PDB file of C-alpha atoms and ligand atoms in Angstrom:
ATOM      1  CA  MET A   1     -51.010 -74.333 -14.949  1.00  0.00           C
ATOM      2  CA  MET A   2     -50.580 -77.689 -13.258  1.00  0.00           C
ATOM      3  CA  ASP A   3     -50.987 -80.730 -15.466  1.00  0.00           C
ATOM      4  CA  ILE A   4     -51.011 -83.967 -13.446  1.00  0.00           C
ATOM      5  CA  LYS A   5     -51.412 -87.089 -15.592  1.00  0.00           C
ATOM      6  CA  SER A   6     -50.648 -89.758 -13.010  1.00  0.00           C
ATOM      7  CA  SER A   7     -49.681 -89.537  -9.366  1.00  0.00           C
ATOM      8  CA  MET A   8     -45.950 -89.992 -10.086  1.00  0.00           C
ATOM      9  CA  ALA A   9     -45.449 -89.036 -13.755  1.00  0.00           C
ATOM     10  CA  GLN A  10     -43.659 -85.872 -14.858  1.00  0.00           C
ATOM     11  CA  ILE A  11     -45.727 -82.788 -14.183  1.00  0.00           C
ATOM     12  CA  LYS A  12     -45.782 -79.259 -15.509  1.00  0.00           C
ATOM     13  CA  VAL A  13     -46.119 -76.389 -13.067  1.00  0.00           C
ATOM     14  CA  HIS A  14     -46.425 -73.037 -14.834  1.00  0.00           C
ATOM     15  CA  ASP A  15     -43.734 -73.229 -17.542  1.00  0.00           C
ATOM     16  CA  LYS A  16     -41.451 -75.849 -15.975  1.00  0.00           C
ATOM     17  CA  MET A  17     -41.309 -79.649 -15.959  1.00  0.00           C
ATOM     18  CA  PHE A  18     -40.782 -81.543 -12.722  1.00  0.00           C
ATOM     19  CA  GLY A  19     -39.955 -85.242 -12.306  1.00  0.00           C
ATOM     20  CA  PRO A  20     -40.967 -87.625  -9.495  1.00  0.00           C
ATOM     21  CA  PHE A  21     -38.578 -87.492  -6.562  1.00  0.00           C
ATOM     22  CA  LEU A  22     -40.146 -88.559  -3.242  1.00  0.00           C
ATOM     23  CA  SER A  23     -43.353 -90.596  -3.080  1.00  0.00           C
ATOM     24  CA  ASP A  24     -46.187 -90.066  -0.643  1.00  0.00           C
ATOM     25  CA  GLN A  25     -45.090 -93.266   1.094  1.00  0.00           C
ATOM     26  CA  ASP A  26     -41.416 -92.148   1.381  1.00  0.00           C
ATOM     27  CA  ILE A  27     -42.528 -88.858   2.891  1.00  0.00           C
ATOM     28  CA  GLN A  28     -45.004 -90.361   5.363  1.00  0.00           C
ATOM     29  CA  GLN A  29     -42.413 -92.900   6.496  1.00  0.00           C
ATOM     30  CA  GLN A  30     -39.862 -90.185   7.302  1.00  0.00           C
ATOM     31  CA  VAL A  31     -42.425 -87.876   8.927  1.00  0.00           C
ATOM     32  CA  ARG A  32     -43.534 -90.757  11.125  1.00  0.00           C
ATOM     33  CA  LYS A  33     -39.895 -91.486  12.071  1.00  0.00           C
ATOM     34  CA  ILE A  34     -39.350 -87.874  13.084  1.00  0.00           C
ATOM     35  CA  ALA A  35     -42.554 -87.936  15.168  1.00  0.00           C
ATOM     36  CA  GLU A  36     -41.470 -91.170  16.869  1.00  0.00           C
ATOM     37  CA  ALA A  37     -38.075 -89.675  17.756  1.00  0.00           C
ATOM     38  CA  ILE A  38     -39.806 -86.603  19.187  1.00  0.00           C
ATOM     39  CA  ASN A  39     -42.293 -88.787  21.115  1.00  0.00           C
ATOM     40  CA  SER A  40     -39.365 -90.500  22.753  1.00  0.00           C
ATOM     41  CA  ASP A  41     -37.084 -87.455  23.282  1.00  0.00           C
ATOM     42  CA  TYR A  42     -39.893 -85.316  24.724  1.00  0.00           C
ATOM     43  CA  ALA A  43     -41.676 -87.958  26.802  1.00  0.00           C
ATOM     44  CA  GLY A  44     -43.122 -86.259  29.898  1.00  0.00           C
ATOM     45  CA  LEU A  45     -42.552 -82.779  28.431  1.00  0.00           C
ATOM     46  CA  ARG A  46     -44.946 -80.597  26.483  1.00  0.00           C
ATOM     47  CA  PRO A  47     -43.069 -79.057  23.541  1.00  0.00           C
ATOM     48  CA  MET A  48     -44.325 -76.056  21.630  1.00  0.00           C
ATOM     49  CA  PHE A  49     -43.989 -76.441  17.870  1.00  0.00           C
ATOM     50  CA  ILE A  50     -43.476 -73.324  15.789  1.00  0.00           C
ATOM     51  CA  ALA A  51     -44.251 -74.082  12.148  1.00  0.00           C
ATOM     52  CA  ILE A  52     -42.947 -71.643   9.571  1.00  0.00           C
ATOM     53  CA  LEU A  53     -45.524 -70.856   6.904  1.00  0.00           C
ATOM     54  CA  ASN A  54     -46.321 -71.196   4.095  1.00  0.00           C
ATOM     55  CA  GLY A  55     -44.383 -74.276   3.030  1.00  0.00           C
ATOM     56  CA  SER A  56     -44.443 -76.259   6.276  1.00  0.00           C
ATOM     57  CA  PHE A  57     -48.218 -76.576   6.668  1.00  0.00           C
ATOM     58  CA  MET A  58     -48.444 -80.173   5.352  1.00  0.00           C
ATOM     59  CA  PHE A  59     -45.342 -81.362   7.186  1.00  0.00           C
ATOM     60  CA  ALA A  60     -46.663 -79.815  10.409  1.00  0.00           C
ATOM     61  CA  SER A  61     -50.119 -81.309   9.948  1.00  0.00           C
ATOM     62  CA  ASP A  62     -48.880 -84.863   9.252  1.00  0.00           C
ATOM     63  CA  LEU A  63     -46.195 -84.765  11.947  1.00  0.00           C
ATOM     64  CA  PHE A  64     -48.696 -83.563  14.526  1.00  0.00           C
ATOM     65  CA  LYS A  65     -50.996 -86.508  13.789  1.00  0.00           C
ATOM     66  CA  TYR A  66     -48.188 -88.965  14.595  1.00  0.00           C
ATOM     67  CA  LEU A  67     -47.436 -87.373  17.990  1.00  0.00           C
ATOM     68  CA  THR A  68     -48.563 -89.226  21.078  1.00  0.00           C
ATOM     69  CA  ILE A  69     -47.140 -86.762  23.638  1.00  0.00           C
ATOM     70  CA  ASP A  70     -48.867 -83.563  24.750  1.00  0.00           C
ATOM     71  CA  ALA A  71     -47.784 -80.796  22.403  1.00  0.00           C
ATOM     72  CA  GLU A  72     -48.791 -77.294  21.358  1.00  0.00           C
ATOM     73  CA  ILE A  73     -48.376 -75.718  17.954  1.00  0.00           C
ATOM     74  CA  CYS A  74     -48.425 -72.234  16.500  1.00  0.00           C
ATOM     75  CA  PHE A  75     -47.882 -71.036  12.946  1.00  0.00           C
ATOM     76  CA  ILE A  76     -45.795 -68.041  12.032  1.00  0.00           C
ATOM     77  CA  LYS A  77     -44.792 -66.286   8.866  1.00  0.00           C
ATOM     78  CA  LEU A  78     -41.386 -64.743   8.391  1.00  0.00           C
ATOM     79  CA  ALA A  79     -41.148 -61.453   6.586  1.00  0.00           C
ATOM     80  CA  SER A  80     -37.901 -59.865   5.540  1.00  0.00           C
ATOM     81  CA  TYR A  81     -37.527 -56.195   4.894  1.00  0.00           C
ATOM     82  CA  LYS A  82     -34.600 -53.895   4.230  1.00  0.00           C
ATOM     83  CA  GLY A  83     -33.204 -52.805   7.544  1.00  0.00           C
ATOM     84  CA  THR A  84     -30.405 -50.571   8.636  1.00  0.00           C
ATOM     85  CA  THR A  85     -28.156 -53.370   9.909  1.00  0.00           C
ATOM     86  CA  SER A  86     -24.944 -54.293   8.118  1.00  0.00           C
ATOM     87  CA  SER A  87     -26.532 -57.429   6.643  1.00  0.00           C
ATOM     88  CA  GLY A  88     -29.195 -55.246   5.028  1.00  0.00           C
ATOM     89  CA  GLN A  89     -32.099 -57.617   5.648  1.00  0.00           C
ATOM     90  CA  VAL A  90     -34.128 -57.865   8.829  1.00  0.00           C
ATOM     91  CA  ILE A  91     -36.394 -60.843   9.468  1.00  0.00           C
ATOM     92  CA  THR A  92     -39.471 -60.513  11.648  1.00  0.00           C
ATOM     93  CA  ALA A  93     -41.980 -63.127  12.752  1.00  0.00           C
ATOM     94  CA  ILE A  94     -45.640 -62.422  12.119  1.00  0.00           C
ATOM     95  CA  GLY A  95     -48.052 -64.267  14.375  1.00  0.00           C
ATOM     96  CA  LEU A  96     -45.713 -65.187  17.202  1.00  0.00           C
ATOM     97  CA  ASP A  97     -48.332 -64.255  19.766  1.00  0.00           C
ATOM     98  CA  VAL A  98     -47.568 -66.993  22.287  1.00  0.00           C
ATOM     99  CA  ASP A  99     -45.245 -66.723  25.240  1.00  0.00           C
ATOM    100  CA  ILE A 100     -42.257 -69.013  24.680  1.00  0.00           C
ATOM    101  CA  ILE A 101     -40.308 -68.196  27.842  1.00  0.00           C
ATOM    102  CA  GLY A 102     -39.298 -71.449  29.526  1.00  0.00           C
ATOM    103  CA  LYS A 103     -40.851 -73.627  26.807  1.00  0.00           C
ATOM    104  CA  ASP A 104     -39.277 -76.461  24.851  1.00  0.00           C
ATOM    105  CA  ILE A 105     -39.482 -75.199  21.283  1.00  0.00           C
ATOM    106  CA  ILE A 106     -39.314 -77.283  18.116  1.00  0.00           C
ATOM    107  CA  ILE A 107     -39.170 -75.265  14.892  1.00  0.00           C
ATOM    108  CA  LEU A 108     -40.826 -76.922  11.890  1.00  0.00           C
ATOM    109  CA  GLU A 109     -39.391 -75.931   8.526  1.00  0.00           C
ATOM    110  CA  ASP A 110     -40.216 -77.398   5.104  1.00  0.00           C
ATOM    111  CA  ILE A 111     -36.742 -77.030   3.652  1.00  0.00           C
ATOM    112  CA  VAL A 112     -33.414 -75.618   4.757  1.00  0.00           C
ATOM    113  CA  ASP A 113     -31.588 -74.378   1.672  1.00  0.00           C
ATOM    114  CA  THR A 114     -28.811 -71.812   2.306  1.00  0.00           C
ATOM    115  CA  GLY A 115     -29.749 -71.660   5.998  1.00  0.00           C
ATOM    116  CA  LYS A 116     -30.071 -67.867   5.812  1.00  0.00           C
ATOM    117  CA  THR A 117     -33.662 -67.699   7.069  1.00  0.00           C
ATOM    118  CA  LEU A 118     -33.076 -69.774  10.191  1.00  0.00           C
ATOM    119  CA  ASN A 119     -29.651 -68.253  10.769  1.00  0.00           C
ATOM    120  CA  GLU A 120     -31.302 -64.847  11.142  1.00  0.00           C
ATOM    121  CA  PHE A 121     -34.451 -65.997  12.902  1.00  0.00           C
ATOM    122  CA  LEU A 122     -33.063 -68.357  15.571  1.00  0.00           C
ATOM    123  CA  PRO A 123     -31.114 -65.726  17.547  1.00  0.00           C
ATOM    124  CA  LYS A 124     -34.301 -63.628  17.699  1.00  0.00           C
ATOM    125  CA  LEU A 125     -36.258 -66.534  19.146  1.00  0.00           C
ATOM    126  CA  LEU A 126     -33.506 -67.235  21.671  1.00  0.00           C
ATOM    127  CA  HIS A 127     -33.998 -63.685  22.981  1.00  0.00           C
ATOM    128  CA  HIS A 128     -37.423 -64.833  24.189  1.00  0.00           C
ATOM    129  CA  GLN A 129     -35.620 -67.305  26.495  1.00  0.00           C
ATOM    130  CA  PRO A 130     -37.129 -70.695  25.637  1.00  0.00           C
ATOM    131  CA  ALA A 131     -35.969 -73.585  27.846  1.00  0.00           C
ATOM    132  CA  SER A 132     -34.665 -75.366  24.734  1.00  0.00           C
ATOM    133  CA  MET A 133     -34.866 -75.053  20.977  1.00  0.00           C
ATOM    134  CA  LYS A 134     -34.556 -77.739  18.307  1.00  0.00           C
ATOM    135  CA  ILE A 135     -35.178 -77.807  14.587  1.00  0.00           C
ATOM    136  CA  ALA A 136     -37.134 -80.334  12.549  1.00  0.00           C
ATOM    137  CA  ALA A 137     -36.888 -79.954   8.782  1.00  0.00           C
ATOM    138  CA  LEU A 138     -38.379 -82.213   6.157  1.00  0.00           C
ATOM    139  CA  LEU A 139     -35.720 -81.426   3.538  1.00  0.00           C
ATOM    140  CA  HIS A 140     -32.162 -80.140   3.568  1.00  0.00           C
ATOM    141  CA  LYS A 141     -29.872 -79.247   0.669  1.00  0.00           C
ATOM    142  CA  PRO A 142     -26.346 -79.696   2.098  1.00  0.00           C
ATOM    143  CA  GLU A 143     -24.706 -78.430  -1.123  1.00  0.00           C
ATOM    144  CA  ALA A 144     -26.548 -75.116  -0.860  1.00  0.00           C
ATOM    145  CA  VAL A 145     -25.562 -74.310   2.724  1.00  0.00           C
ATOM    146  CA  LYS A 146     -24.066 -70.873   3.299  1.00  0.00           C
ATOM    147  CA  PHE A 147     -25.105 -70.498   6.930  1.00  0.00           C
ATOM    148  CA  PRO A 148     -24.639 -73.826   8.752  1.00  0.00           C
ATOM    149  CA  ILE A 149     -27.651 -74.743  10.898  1.00  0.00           C
ATOM    150  CA  ARG A 150     -27.858 -77.771  13.152  1.00  0.00           C
ATOM    151  CA  ILE A 151     -30.942 -79.724  12.138  1.00  0.00           C
ATOM    152  CA  ASP A 152     -31.987 -82.004  14.984  1.00  0.00           C
ATOM    153  CA  TYR A 153     -34.665 -83.962  13.115  1.00  0.00           C
ATOM    154  CA  LEU A 154     -34.303 -84.326   9.349  1.00  0.00           C
ATOM    155  CA  GLY A 155     -36.478 -86.110   6.806  1.00  0.00           C
ATOM    156  CA  PHE A 156     -34.243 -86.128   3.720  1.00  0.00           C
ATOM    157  CA  SER A 157     -30.927 -84.683   2.527  1.00  0.00           C
ATOM    158  CA  ILE A 158     -31.506 -83.801  -1.124  1.00  0.00           C
ATOM    159  CA  PRO A 159     -29.436 -82.540  -4.078  1.00  0.00           C
ATOM    160  CA  ASN A 160     -29.304 -78.834  -4.794  1.00  0.00           C
ATOM    161  CA  LYS A 161     -32.263 -78.820  -7.200  1.00  0.00           C
ATOM    162  CA  PHE A 162     -35.534 -76.924  -6.935  1.00  0.00           C
ATOM    163  CA  VAL A 163     -38.432 -79.047  -5.630  1.00  0.00           C
ATOM    164  CA  VAL A 164     -42.221 -78.652  -5.431  1.00  0.00           C
ATOM    165  CA  GLY A 165     -45.056 -80.490  -3.735  1.00  0.00           C
ATOM    166  CA  TYR A 166     -46.102 -81.437  -0.197  1.00  0.00           C
ATOM    167  CA  GLY A 167     -46.545 -77.798   0.762  1.00  0.00           C
ATOM    168  CA  LEU A 168     -43.711 -76.404  -1.373  1.00  0.00           C
ATOM    169  CA  ASP A 169     -44.640 -74.205  -4.307  1.00  0.00           C
ATOM    170  CA  TYR A 170     -43.287 -72.925  -7.561  1.00  0.00           C
ATOM    171  CA  ASP A 171     -44.661 -69.415  -7.917  1.00  0.00           C
ATOM    172  CA  GLY A 172     -47.779 -70.232  -5.912  1.00  0.00           C
ATOM    173  CA  LEU A 173     -48.628 -73.622  -7.418  1.00  0.00           C
ATOM    174  CA  GLY A 174     -47.792 -77.231  -6.569  1.00  0.00           C
ATOM    175  CA  ARG A 175     -48.393 -77.091  -2.816  1.00  0.00           C
ATOM    176  CA  ASN A 176     -51.304 -79.550  -3.004  1.00  0.00           C
ATOM    177  CA  LEU A 177     -49.244 -82.425  -4.433  1.00  0.00           C
ATOM    178  CA  LYS A 178     -48.900 -85.373  -2.038  1.00  0.00           C
ATOM    179  CA  GLU A 179     -45.467 -86.184  -3.496  1.00  0.00           C
ATOM    180  CA  ILE A 180     -42.315 -84.120  -4.000  1.00  0.00           C
ATOM    181  CA  TYR A 181     -41.097 -83.402  -7.529  1.00  0.00           C
ATOM    182  CA  GLN A 182     -37.740 -82.126  -8.701  1.00  0.00           C
ATOM    183  CA  LEU A 183     -37.029 -79.683 -11.515  1.00  0.00           C
ATOM    184  CA  VAL A 184     -35.814 -81.580 -14.603  1.00  0.00           C
TER     185      VAL A 184
HETATM  186  P1  LIG B   1     -32.945 -70.600   3.100  1.00  0.00           P
HETATM  187  O1  LIG B   1     -33.120 -69.341   3.903  1.00  0.00           O
HETATM  188  O2  LIG B   1     -32.536 -71.788   3.926  1.00  0.00           O
HETATM  189  O3  LIG B   1     -32.024 -70.380   1.917  1.00  0.00           O
HETATM  190  O4  LIG B   1     -34.324 -70.883   2.390  1.00  0.00           O
HETATM  191  C1  LIG B   1     -35.400 -71.440   3.032  1.00  0.00           C
HETATM  192  C2  LIG B   1     -36.684 -71.183   2.250  1.00  0.00           C
HETATM  193  O5  LIG B   1     -36.457 -71.100   0.833  1.00  0.00           O
HETATM  194  C3  LIG B   1     -37.621 -72.357   2.414  1.00  0.00           C
HETATM  195  O6  LIG B   1     -38.405 -72.220   3.586  1.00  0.00           O
HETATM  196  C4  LIG B   1     -38.427 -72.300   1.143  1.00  0.00           C
HETATM  197  O7  LIG B   1     -39.507 -71.412   1.303  1.00  0.00           O
HETATM  198  C5  LIG B   1     -37.478 -71.741   0.105  1.00  0.00           C
HETATM  199  N1  LIG B   1     -36.876 -72.829  -0.719  1.00  0.00           N
HETATM  200  C6  LIG B   1     -35.600 -73.227  -0.705  1.00  0.00           C
HETATM  201  N2  LIG B   1     -35.384 -74.239  -1.579  1.00  0.00           N
HETATM  202  C7  LIG B   1     -36.582 -74.484  -2.164  1.00  0.00           C
HETATM  203  C8  LIG B   1     -37.020 -75.440  -3.170  1.00  0.00           C
HETATM  204  O8  LIG B   1     -36.275 -76.267  -3.715  1.00  0.00           O
HETATM  205  N3  LIG B   1     -38.341 -75.386  -3.508  1.00  0.00           N
HETATM  206  C9  LIG B   1     -39.214 -74.497  -2.961  1.00  0.00           C
HETATM  207  N4  LIG B   1     -40.479 -74.551  -3.373  1.00  0.00           N
HETATM  208  N5  LIG B   1     -38.843 -73.590  -2.012  1.00  0.00           N
HETATM  209  C10 LIG B   1     -37.541 -73.590  -1.619  1.00  0.00           C
END
């Protein structure tokens, strides 16, 4: 159950309490900054954004509205299953039905935590021979990193605490919050 009393008071999502962390305004300001940097870096190009669902849908939607360059976007979902490789897990992309050969790719991720997901997924994308590949992430938890990933466009570096809101969920809920809340 989600119990929202005011837009930035403590909230309860399922059984846990979350405190205000990043306001709507903070988030929009950083998303706009990322979009402006991309507008300038990709002037005259036509990048293809690949947004990783589910969590990145709000970030992708807001960022896209601030773009003034020509750009394409597609949404994919990553699924991991037990494979026969030494690492045990294999990650596949569902919905990557566009041709990325020779394209300038920008991956959109809600949050980079340990870096495991992108660490496994990026080499697979590189096999498709894009012209270039950069990463834009709204949030990053430097203390949680186990697989270092270079993030080219970052919204916020945050402490290693669980967060919800702005597309991020706790067990299915909280994605609709405009703000980001941190577990207390
Ligand atoms: P990584 O592979 O980098 O460890 O994890 C990335 C994924 O873990 C994110 O795309 C997100 O789905 C999930 N994740 C990591 N930290 C958080 C968090 O604090 N809150 C939520 N809601 N999801 C998180």
